[in-house]
GROMACS .gro file of C-alpha atoms in nm:
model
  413
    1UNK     CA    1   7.070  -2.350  -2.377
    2UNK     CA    2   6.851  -2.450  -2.062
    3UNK     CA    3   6.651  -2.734  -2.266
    4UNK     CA    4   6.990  -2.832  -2.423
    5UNK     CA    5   7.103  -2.924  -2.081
    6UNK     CA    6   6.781  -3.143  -1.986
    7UNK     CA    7   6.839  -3.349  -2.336
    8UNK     CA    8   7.229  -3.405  -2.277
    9UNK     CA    9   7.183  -3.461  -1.913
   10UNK     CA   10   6.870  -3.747  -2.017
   11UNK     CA   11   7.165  -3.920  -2.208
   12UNK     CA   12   7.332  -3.934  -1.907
   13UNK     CA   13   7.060  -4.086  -1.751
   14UNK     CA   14   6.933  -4.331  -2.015
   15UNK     CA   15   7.348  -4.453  -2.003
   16UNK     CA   16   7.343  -4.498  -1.676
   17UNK     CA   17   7.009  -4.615  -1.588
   18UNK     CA   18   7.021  -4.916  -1.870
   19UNK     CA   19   7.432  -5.008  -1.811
   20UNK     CA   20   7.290  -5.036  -1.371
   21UNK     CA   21   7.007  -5.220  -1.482
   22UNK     CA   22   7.184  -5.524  -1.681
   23UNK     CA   23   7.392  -5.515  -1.351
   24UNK     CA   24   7.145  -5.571  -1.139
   25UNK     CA   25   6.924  -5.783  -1.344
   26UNK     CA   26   7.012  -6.103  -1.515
   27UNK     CA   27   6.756  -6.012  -1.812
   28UNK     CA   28   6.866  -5.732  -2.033
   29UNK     CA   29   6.669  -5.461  -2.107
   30UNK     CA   30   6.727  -5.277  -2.460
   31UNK     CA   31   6.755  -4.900  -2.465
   32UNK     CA   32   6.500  -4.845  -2.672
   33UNK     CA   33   6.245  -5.033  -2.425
   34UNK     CA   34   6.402  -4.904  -2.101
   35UNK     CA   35   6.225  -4.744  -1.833
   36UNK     CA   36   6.494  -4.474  -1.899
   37UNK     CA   37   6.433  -4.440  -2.281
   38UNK     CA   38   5.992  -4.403  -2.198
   39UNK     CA   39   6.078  -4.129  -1.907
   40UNK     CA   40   6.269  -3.947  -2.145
   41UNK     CA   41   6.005  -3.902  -2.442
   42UNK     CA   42   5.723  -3.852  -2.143
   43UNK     CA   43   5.937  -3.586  -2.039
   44UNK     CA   44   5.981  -3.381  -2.355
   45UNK     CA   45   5.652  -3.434  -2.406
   46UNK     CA   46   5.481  -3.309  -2.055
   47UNK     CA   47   5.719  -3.071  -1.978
   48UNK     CA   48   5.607  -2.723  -2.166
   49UNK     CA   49   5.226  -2.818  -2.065
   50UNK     CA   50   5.315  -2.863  -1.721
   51UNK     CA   51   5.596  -2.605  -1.634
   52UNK     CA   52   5.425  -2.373  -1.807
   53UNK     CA   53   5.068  -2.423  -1.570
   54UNK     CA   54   5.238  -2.436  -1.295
   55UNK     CA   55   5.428  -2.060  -1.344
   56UNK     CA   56   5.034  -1.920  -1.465
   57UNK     CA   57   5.172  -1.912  -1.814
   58UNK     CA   58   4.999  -2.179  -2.031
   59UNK     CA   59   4.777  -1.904  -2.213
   60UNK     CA   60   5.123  -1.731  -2.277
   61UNK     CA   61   5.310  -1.999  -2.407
   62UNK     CA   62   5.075  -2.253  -2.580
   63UNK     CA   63   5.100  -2.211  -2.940
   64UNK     CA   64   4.730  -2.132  -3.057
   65UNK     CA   65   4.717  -2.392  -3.378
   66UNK     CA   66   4.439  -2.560  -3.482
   67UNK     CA   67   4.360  -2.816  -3.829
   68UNK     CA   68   4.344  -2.600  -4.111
   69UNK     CA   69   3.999  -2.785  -4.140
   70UNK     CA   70   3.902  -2.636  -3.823
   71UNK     CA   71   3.540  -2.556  -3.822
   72UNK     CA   72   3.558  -2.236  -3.524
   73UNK     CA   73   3.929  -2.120  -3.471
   74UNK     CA   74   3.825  -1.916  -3.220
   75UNK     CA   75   3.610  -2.165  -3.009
   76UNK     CA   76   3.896  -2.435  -3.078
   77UNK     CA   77   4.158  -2.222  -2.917
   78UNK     CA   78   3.924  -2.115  -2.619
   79UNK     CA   79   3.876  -2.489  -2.517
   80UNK     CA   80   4.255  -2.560  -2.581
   81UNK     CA   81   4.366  -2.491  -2.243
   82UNK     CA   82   4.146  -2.786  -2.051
   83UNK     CA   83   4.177  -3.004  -2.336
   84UNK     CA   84   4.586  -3.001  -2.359
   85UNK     CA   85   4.549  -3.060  -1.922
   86UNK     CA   86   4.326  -3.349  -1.902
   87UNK     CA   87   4.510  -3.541  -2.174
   88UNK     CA   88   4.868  -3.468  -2.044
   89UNK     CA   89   4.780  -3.588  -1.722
   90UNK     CA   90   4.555  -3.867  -1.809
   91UNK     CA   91   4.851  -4.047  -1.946
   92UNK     CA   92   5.129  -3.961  -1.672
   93UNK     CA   93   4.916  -3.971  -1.351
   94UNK     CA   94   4.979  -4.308  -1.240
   95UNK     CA   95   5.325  -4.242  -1.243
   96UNK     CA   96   5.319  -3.941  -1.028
   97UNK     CA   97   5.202  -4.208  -0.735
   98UNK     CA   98   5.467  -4.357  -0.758
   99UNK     CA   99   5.745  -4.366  -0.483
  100UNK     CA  100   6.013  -4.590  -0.631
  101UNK     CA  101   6.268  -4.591  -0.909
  102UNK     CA  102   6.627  -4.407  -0.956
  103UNK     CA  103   6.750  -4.123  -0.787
  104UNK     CA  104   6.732  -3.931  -1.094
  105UNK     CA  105   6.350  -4.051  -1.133
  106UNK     CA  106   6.293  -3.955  -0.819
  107UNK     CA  107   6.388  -3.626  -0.877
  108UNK     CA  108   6.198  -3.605  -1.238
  109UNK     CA  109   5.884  -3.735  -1.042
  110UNK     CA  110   5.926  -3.463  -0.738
  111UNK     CA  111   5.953  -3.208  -1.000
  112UNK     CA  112   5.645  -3.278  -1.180
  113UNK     CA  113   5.467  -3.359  -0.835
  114UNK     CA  114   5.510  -3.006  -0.764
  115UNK     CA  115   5.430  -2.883  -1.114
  116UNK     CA  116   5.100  -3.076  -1.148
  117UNK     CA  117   4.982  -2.961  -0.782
  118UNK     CA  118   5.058  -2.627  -0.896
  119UNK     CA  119   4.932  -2.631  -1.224
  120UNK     CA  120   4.598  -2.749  -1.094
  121UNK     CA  121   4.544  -2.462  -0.841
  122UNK     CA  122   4.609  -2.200  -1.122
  123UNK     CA  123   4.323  -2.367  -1.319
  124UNK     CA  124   4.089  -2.367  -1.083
  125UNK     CA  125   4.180  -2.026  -0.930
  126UNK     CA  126   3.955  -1.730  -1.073
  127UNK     CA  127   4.179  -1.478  -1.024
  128UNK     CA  128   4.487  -1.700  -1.219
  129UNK     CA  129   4.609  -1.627  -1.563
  130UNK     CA  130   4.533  -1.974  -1.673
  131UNK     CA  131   4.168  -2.006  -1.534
  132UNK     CA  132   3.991  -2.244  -1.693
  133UNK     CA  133   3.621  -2.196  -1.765
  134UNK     CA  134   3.440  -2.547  -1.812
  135UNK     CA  135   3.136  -2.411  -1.931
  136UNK     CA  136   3.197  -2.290  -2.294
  137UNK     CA  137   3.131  -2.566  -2.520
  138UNK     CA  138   3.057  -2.927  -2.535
  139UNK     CA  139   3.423  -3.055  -2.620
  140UNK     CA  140   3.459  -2.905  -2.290
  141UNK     CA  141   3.239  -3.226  -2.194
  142UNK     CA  142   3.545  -3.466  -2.312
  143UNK     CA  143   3.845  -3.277  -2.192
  144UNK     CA  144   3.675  -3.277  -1.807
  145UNK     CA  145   3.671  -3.648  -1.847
  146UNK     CA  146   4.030  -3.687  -1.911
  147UNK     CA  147   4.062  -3.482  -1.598
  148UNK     CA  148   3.835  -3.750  -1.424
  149UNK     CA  149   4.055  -4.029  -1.552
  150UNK     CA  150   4.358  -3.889  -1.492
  151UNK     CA  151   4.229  -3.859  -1.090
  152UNK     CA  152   4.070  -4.175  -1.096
  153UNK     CA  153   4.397  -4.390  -1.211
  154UNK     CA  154   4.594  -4.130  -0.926
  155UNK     CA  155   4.454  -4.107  -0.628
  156UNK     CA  156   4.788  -3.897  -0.476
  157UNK     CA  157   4.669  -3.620  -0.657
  158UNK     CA  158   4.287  -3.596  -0.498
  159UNK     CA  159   4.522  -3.643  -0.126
  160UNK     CA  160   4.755  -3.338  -0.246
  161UNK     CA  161   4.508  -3.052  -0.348
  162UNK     CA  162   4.401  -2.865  -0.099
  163UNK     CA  163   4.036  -2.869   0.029
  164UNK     CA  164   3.966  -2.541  -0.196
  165UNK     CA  165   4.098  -2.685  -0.518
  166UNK     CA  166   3.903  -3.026  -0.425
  167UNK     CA  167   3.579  -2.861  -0.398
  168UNK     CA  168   3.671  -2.588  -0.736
  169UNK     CA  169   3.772  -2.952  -0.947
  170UNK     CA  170   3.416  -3.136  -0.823
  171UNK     CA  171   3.203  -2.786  -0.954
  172UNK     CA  172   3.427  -2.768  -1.252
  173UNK     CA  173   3.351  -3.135  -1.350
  174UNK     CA  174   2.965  -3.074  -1.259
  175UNK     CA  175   2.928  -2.782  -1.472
  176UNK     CA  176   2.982  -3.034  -1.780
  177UNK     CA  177   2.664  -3.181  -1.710
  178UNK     CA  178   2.487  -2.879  -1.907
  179UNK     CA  179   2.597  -3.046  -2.217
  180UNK     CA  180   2.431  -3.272  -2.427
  181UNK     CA  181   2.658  -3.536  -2.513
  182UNK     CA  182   2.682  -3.700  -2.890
  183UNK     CA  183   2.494  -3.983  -2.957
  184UNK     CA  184   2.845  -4.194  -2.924
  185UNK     CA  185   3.135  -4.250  -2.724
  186UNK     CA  186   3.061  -3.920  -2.555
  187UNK     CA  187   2.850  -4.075  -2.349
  188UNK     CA  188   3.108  -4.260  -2.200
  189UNK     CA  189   3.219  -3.945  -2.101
  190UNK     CA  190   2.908  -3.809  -1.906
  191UNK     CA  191   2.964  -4.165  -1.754
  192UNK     CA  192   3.322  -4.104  -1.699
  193UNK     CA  193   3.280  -3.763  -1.501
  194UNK     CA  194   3.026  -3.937  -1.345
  195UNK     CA  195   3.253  -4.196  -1.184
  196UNK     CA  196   3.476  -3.928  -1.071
  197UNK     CA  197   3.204  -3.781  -0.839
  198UNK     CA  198   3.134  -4.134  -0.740
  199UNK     CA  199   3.465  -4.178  -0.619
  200UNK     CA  200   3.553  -3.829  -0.472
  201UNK     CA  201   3.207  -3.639  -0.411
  202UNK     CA  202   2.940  -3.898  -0.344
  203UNK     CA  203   2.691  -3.743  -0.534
  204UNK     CA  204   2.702  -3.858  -0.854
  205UNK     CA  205   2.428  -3.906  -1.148
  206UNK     CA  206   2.330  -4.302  -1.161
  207UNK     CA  207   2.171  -4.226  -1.476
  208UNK     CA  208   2.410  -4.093  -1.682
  209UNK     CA  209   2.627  -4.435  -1.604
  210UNK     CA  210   2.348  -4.622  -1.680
  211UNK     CA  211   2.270  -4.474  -1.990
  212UNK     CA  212   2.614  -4.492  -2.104
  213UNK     CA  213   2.668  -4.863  -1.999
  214UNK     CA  214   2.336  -5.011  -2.140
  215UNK     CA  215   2.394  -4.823  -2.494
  216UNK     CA  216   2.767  -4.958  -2.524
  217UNK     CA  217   2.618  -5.284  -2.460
  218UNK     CA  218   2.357  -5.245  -2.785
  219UNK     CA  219   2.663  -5.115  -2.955
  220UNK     CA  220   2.885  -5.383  -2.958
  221UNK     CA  221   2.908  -5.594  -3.240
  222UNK     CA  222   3.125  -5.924  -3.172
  223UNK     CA  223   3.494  -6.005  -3.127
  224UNK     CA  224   3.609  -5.721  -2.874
  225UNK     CA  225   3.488  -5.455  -3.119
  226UNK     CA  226   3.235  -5.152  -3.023
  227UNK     CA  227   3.029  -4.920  -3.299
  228UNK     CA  228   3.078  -4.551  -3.221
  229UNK     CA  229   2.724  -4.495  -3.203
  230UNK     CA  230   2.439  -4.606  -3.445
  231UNK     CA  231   2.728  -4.669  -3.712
  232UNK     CA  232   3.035  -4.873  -3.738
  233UNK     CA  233   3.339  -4.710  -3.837
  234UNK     CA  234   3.737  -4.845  -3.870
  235UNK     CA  235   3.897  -4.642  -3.678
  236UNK     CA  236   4.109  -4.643  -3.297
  237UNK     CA  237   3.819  -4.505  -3.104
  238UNK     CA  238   3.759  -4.852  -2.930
  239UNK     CA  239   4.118  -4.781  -2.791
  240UNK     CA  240   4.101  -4.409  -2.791
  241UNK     CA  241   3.800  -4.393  -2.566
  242UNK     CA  242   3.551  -4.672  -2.544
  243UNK     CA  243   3.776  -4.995  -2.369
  244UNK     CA  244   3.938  -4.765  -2.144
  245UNK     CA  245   3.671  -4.558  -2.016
  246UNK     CA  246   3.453  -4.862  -1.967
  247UNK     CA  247   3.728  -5.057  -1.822
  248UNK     CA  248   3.754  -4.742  -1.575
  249UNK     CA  249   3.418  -4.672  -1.530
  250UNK     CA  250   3.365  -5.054  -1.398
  251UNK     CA  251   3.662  -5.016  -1.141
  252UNK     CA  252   3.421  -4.732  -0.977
  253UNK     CA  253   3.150  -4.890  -0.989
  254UNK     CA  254   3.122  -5.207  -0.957
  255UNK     CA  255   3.248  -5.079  -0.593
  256UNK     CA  256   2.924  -4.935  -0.534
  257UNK     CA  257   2.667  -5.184  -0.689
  258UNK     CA  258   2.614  -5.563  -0.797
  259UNK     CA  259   2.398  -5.502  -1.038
  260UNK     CA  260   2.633  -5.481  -1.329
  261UNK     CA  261   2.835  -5.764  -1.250
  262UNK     CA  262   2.699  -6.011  -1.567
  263UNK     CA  263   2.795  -5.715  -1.785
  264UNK     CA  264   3.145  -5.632  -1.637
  265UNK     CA  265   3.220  -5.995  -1.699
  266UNK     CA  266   3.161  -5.948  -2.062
  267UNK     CA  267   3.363  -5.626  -2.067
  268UNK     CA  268   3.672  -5.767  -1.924
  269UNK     CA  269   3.652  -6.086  -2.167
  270UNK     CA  270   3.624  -5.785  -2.488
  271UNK     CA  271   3.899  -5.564  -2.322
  272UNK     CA  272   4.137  -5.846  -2.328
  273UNK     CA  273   4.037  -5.977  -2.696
  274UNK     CA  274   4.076  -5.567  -2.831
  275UNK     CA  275   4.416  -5.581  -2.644
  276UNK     CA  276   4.516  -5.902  -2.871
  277UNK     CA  277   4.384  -5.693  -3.163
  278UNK     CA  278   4.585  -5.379  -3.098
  279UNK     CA  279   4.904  -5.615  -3.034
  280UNK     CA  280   4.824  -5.765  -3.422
  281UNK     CA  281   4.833  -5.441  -3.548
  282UNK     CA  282   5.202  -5.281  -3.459
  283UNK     CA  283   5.416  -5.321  -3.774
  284UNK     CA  284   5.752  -5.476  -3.737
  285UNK     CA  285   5.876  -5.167  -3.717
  286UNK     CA  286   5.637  -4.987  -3.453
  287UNK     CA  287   5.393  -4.784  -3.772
  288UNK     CA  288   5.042  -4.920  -3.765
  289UNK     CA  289   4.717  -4.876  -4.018
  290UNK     CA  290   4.670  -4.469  -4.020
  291UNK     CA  291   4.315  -4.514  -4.060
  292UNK     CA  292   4.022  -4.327  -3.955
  293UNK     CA  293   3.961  -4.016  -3.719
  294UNK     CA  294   4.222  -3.844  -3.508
  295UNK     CA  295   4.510  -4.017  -3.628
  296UNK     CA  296   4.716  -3.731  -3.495
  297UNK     CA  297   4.657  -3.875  -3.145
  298UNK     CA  298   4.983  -4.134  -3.272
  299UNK     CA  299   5.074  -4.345  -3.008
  300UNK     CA  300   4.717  -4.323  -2.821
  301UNK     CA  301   4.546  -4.548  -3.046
  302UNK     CA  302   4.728  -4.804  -2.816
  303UNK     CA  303   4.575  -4.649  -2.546
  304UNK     CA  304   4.367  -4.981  -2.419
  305UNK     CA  305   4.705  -5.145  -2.487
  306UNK     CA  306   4.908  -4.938  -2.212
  307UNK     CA  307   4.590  -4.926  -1.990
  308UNK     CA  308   4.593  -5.313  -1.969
  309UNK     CA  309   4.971  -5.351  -1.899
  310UNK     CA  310   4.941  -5.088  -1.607
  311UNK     CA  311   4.665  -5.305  -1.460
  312UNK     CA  312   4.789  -5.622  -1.512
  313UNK     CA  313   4.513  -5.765  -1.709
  314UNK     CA  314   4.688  -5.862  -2.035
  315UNK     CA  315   4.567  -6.188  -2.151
  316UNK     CA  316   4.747  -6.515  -2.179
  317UNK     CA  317   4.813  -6.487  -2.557
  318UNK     CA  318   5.068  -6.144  -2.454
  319UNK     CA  319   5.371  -6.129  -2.230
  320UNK     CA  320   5.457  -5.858  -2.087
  321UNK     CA  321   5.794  -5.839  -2.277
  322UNK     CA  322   5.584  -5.880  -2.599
  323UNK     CA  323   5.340  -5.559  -2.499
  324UNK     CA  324   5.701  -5.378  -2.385
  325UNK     CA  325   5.867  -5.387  -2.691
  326UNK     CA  326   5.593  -5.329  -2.932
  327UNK     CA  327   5.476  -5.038  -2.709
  328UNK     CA  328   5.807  -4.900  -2.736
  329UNK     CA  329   5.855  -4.979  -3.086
  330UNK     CA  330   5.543  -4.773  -3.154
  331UNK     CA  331   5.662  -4.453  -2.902
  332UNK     CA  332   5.991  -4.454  -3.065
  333UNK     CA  333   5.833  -4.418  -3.434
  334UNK     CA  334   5.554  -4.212  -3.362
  335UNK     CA  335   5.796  -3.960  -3.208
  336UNK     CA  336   6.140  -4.033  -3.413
  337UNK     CA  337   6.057  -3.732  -3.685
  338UNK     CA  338   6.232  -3.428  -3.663
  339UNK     CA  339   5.905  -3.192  -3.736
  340UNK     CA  340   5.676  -3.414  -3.423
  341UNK     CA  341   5.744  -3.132  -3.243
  342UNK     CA  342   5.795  -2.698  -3.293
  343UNK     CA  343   5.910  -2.483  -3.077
  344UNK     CA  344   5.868  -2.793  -2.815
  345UNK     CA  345   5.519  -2.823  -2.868
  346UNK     CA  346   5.366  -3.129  -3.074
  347UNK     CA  347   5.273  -3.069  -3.433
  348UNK     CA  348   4.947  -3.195  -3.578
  349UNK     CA  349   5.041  -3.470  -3.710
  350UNK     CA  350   5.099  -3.877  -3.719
  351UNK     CA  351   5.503  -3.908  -3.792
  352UNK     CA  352   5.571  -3.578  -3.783
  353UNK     CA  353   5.407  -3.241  -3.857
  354UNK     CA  354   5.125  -3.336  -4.105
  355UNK     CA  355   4.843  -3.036  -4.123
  356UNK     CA  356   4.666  -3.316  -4.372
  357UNK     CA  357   4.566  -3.545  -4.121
  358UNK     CA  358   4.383  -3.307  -3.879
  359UNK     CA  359   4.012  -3.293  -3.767
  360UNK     CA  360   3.803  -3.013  -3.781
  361UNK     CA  361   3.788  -3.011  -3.418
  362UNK     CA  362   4.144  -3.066  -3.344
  363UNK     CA  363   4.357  -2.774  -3.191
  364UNK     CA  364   4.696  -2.785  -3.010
  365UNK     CA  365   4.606  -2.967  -2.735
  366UNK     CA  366   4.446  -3.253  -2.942
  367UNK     CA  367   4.772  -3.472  -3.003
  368UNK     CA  368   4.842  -3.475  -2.619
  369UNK     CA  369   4.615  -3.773  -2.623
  370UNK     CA  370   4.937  -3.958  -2.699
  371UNK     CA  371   5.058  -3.906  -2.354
  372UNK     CA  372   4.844  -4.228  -2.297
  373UNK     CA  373   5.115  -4.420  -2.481
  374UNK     CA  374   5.308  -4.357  -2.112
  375UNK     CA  375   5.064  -4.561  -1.864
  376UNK     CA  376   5.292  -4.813  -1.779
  377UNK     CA  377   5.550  -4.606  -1.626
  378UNK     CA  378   5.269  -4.639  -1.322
  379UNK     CA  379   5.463  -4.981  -1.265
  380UNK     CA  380   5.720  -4.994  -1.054
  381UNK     CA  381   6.080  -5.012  -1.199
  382UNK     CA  382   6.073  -5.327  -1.010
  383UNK     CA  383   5.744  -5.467  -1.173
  384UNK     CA  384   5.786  -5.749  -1.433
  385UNK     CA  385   5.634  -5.562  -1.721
  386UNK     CA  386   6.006  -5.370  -1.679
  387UNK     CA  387   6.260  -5.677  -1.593
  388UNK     CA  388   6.078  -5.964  -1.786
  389UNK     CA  389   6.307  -6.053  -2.121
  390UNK     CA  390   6.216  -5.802  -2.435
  391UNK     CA  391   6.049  -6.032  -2.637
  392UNK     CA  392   5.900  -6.005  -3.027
  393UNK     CA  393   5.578  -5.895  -3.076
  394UNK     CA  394   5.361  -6.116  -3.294
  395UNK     CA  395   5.478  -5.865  -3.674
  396UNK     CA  396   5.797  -5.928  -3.592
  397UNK     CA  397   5.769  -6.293  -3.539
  398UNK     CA  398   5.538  -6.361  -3.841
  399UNK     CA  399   5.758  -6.177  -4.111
  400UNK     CA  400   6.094  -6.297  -4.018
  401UNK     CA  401   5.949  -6.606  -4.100
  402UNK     CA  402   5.947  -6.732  -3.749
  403UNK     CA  403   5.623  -6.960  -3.657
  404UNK     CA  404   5.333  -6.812  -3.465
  405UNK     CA  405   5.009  -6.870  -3.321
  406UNK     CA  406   4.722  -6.759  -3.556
  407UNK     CA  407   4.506  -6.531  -3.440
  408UNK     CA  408   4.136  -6.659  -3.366
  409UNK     CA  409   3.826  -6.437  -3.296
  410UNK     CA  410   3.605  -6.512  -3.000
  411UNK     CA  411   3.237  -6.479  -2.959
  412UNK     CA  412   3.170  -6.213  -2.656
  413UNK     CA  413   2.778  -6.150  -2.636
   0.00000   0.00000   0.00000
């Protein structure tokens, strides 16, 4: 009865938050790219993960599923806990900074303020239920670095933990460093937790970010596009992981040194060619190529998409309208199907629950990578990528037979 209250009581909102904004705005905003329409699908998706930390009862509530190709159930389920954390709140951090929007946002945002504050203390408090250990396996590796995103796009949440939690996040994030990382994006995420020390304990591992940065650059192989390693393969990890991360790793540190300015140059020239790449690839009606690893992930694999809007840095060739509307048409079908989520917890699964499409390493807090989707909702309700005219995305405009501007690879080196 309680969550059908939230649901009828977002209706409400979406009504009244769309019908206020054509009032106040001469550009009209479609419900199905509103601010409203995004908060409401980050909501149901957040909102077990977080309520749940923040009452101590993740371990009790979080369904313990994994891919029926799972290669160690038991492992899987063990590292569940700081995976399903650092992927939720890698995607909705910038908008707990915020300190704008309507008074129902406002109250959504103060809610999950005080959930995430919360939720973090119990992680990183031994004698909690949902302790997390960050020392029992090398995924353990990736899932600290979403936690180091997540506090490097938010710095409100570093200011809000207390000094005890501060200094119980920085050893959690060090203990990682006992792990060997793959020889492939993982390095980016040595690099990543890296940055997060740079930025919040000044003693951090030059090294590691070295490493990371001068491998990507022998890995990249033309026209925005990264190998995973030694090997090329088609799938979304160049939005997944790889633009991101190195597009967040270079805010850090290009801070504290010069001498990887020549290189950052080139990485913001590929991050905005991969954005034009992603935009190519969102059907006219928001389903895209379901090719390669982790599909299940849905609306992350536009991940370097939404990371580009929140930080302004889309290239000329996309509008902000343009990113708006394909972003949302791409939230909407990813999460339309009535099996995407059980119990209120997302299935494994692209459109829906799909046990096919898992990874052997995938468990229940895998598909929370889709929270990503969300970064956006960082911007201010007031920010153009919100009030600019919805606009067609380049599918749309090419078969409805409307004329377009071709597409036209650049040389990055």
């Amino acid at each position: 009865m309680m969550m059908k209250n939230v649901w009828t009581l977002w209706v409400l909102i979406c009504f009244a938050t769309v019908t206020y904004g054509q009032k106040k705005n001469t550009t009209v905003v479609g419900k199905e790219t509103s601010r409203a329409f995004w908060l409401k699908e980050m909501d149901r998706m957040a909102r077990p993960v977080m309520r749940s930390l923040a009452h101590d009862s993740l371990k009790i509530n979080m369904p313990q599923i994994t891919s029926i190709a799972v290669d160690n159930k038991e492992h899987r389920i063990q590292v569940q806990y700081v995976e399903v954390l650092g992927r939720v709140l890698s995607g909705i951090s910038p908008w707990l900074a915020l300190n704008d929007g309507s008074e129902e946002e406002q109250v959504l945002r103060k809610q999950y303020r005080n959930w995430t504050i919360q939720a973090l203390k119990n992680a990183l408090d031994s004698n909690a239920n949902d302790f997390m250990r960050f020392d029992l396996g090398g995924q353990q590796l990736v899932d600290a670095s979403f936690i180091s995103v997540a506090f490097l796009r938010c710095p409100w949440l570093w200011d809000h933990l207390d000094p005890v939690t501060q200094g119980h996040l920085i050893e959690a994030i060090k203990t990682t460093r006992q792990f060997r990382p793959v020889f492939s994006n993982w390095l980016l995420f040595s690099a990543m937790n890296e940055a997060f020390l740079a930025q919040y304990s000044k003693e951090w591992d030059v090294m590691r970010v070295d490493y990371a940065l001068q491998q990507l650059e022998q890995w990249y192989v033309g026209d925005g596009m990264y190998m995973d390693g030694p090997h090329y393969a088609y799938d979304y990890y160049n939005s997944y992981v790889i633009h991101p991360f190195l597009s967040g790793i270079m805010d850090v540190i290009e801070q504290k040194t010069k001498n990887y300015d020549g290189m950052f140059a080139k990485i913001k020239l590929r991050n905005q060619r991969y954005a034009i790449i992603l935009e190519r690839l969102i059907n006219t009606d928001g389903t895209f190529p379901p090719s390669g690893r982790s599909v299940i992930y849905r609306g992350a694999a536009f991940h370097h998409l939404a990371d580009m809007a929140l930080k302004k840095r889309l290239p000329k060739e996309l509008t902000e309208g343009q990113v708006r509307a394909a972003l949302s048409a791409v939230l909407k079908k990813t999460f339309e199907s009535p099996s995407t989520y059980h119990q209120n917890w997302l299935t494994i699964g692209l459109y829906g629950d799909q046990p096919g499409l898992g990874d052997f390493y995938n468990n229940q807090g895998s598909p929370y990578l889709c929270s990503t989707i969300f970064l956006p909702l960082g911007l201010s309700e007031q920010d153009s990528f919100w009030t600019s005219k919805e606009e067609e995305w380049s599918s749309k405009r090419i078969w409805s037979g409307q004329d377009w501007k071709k597409d036209q690879s650049k040389t990055i080196q």
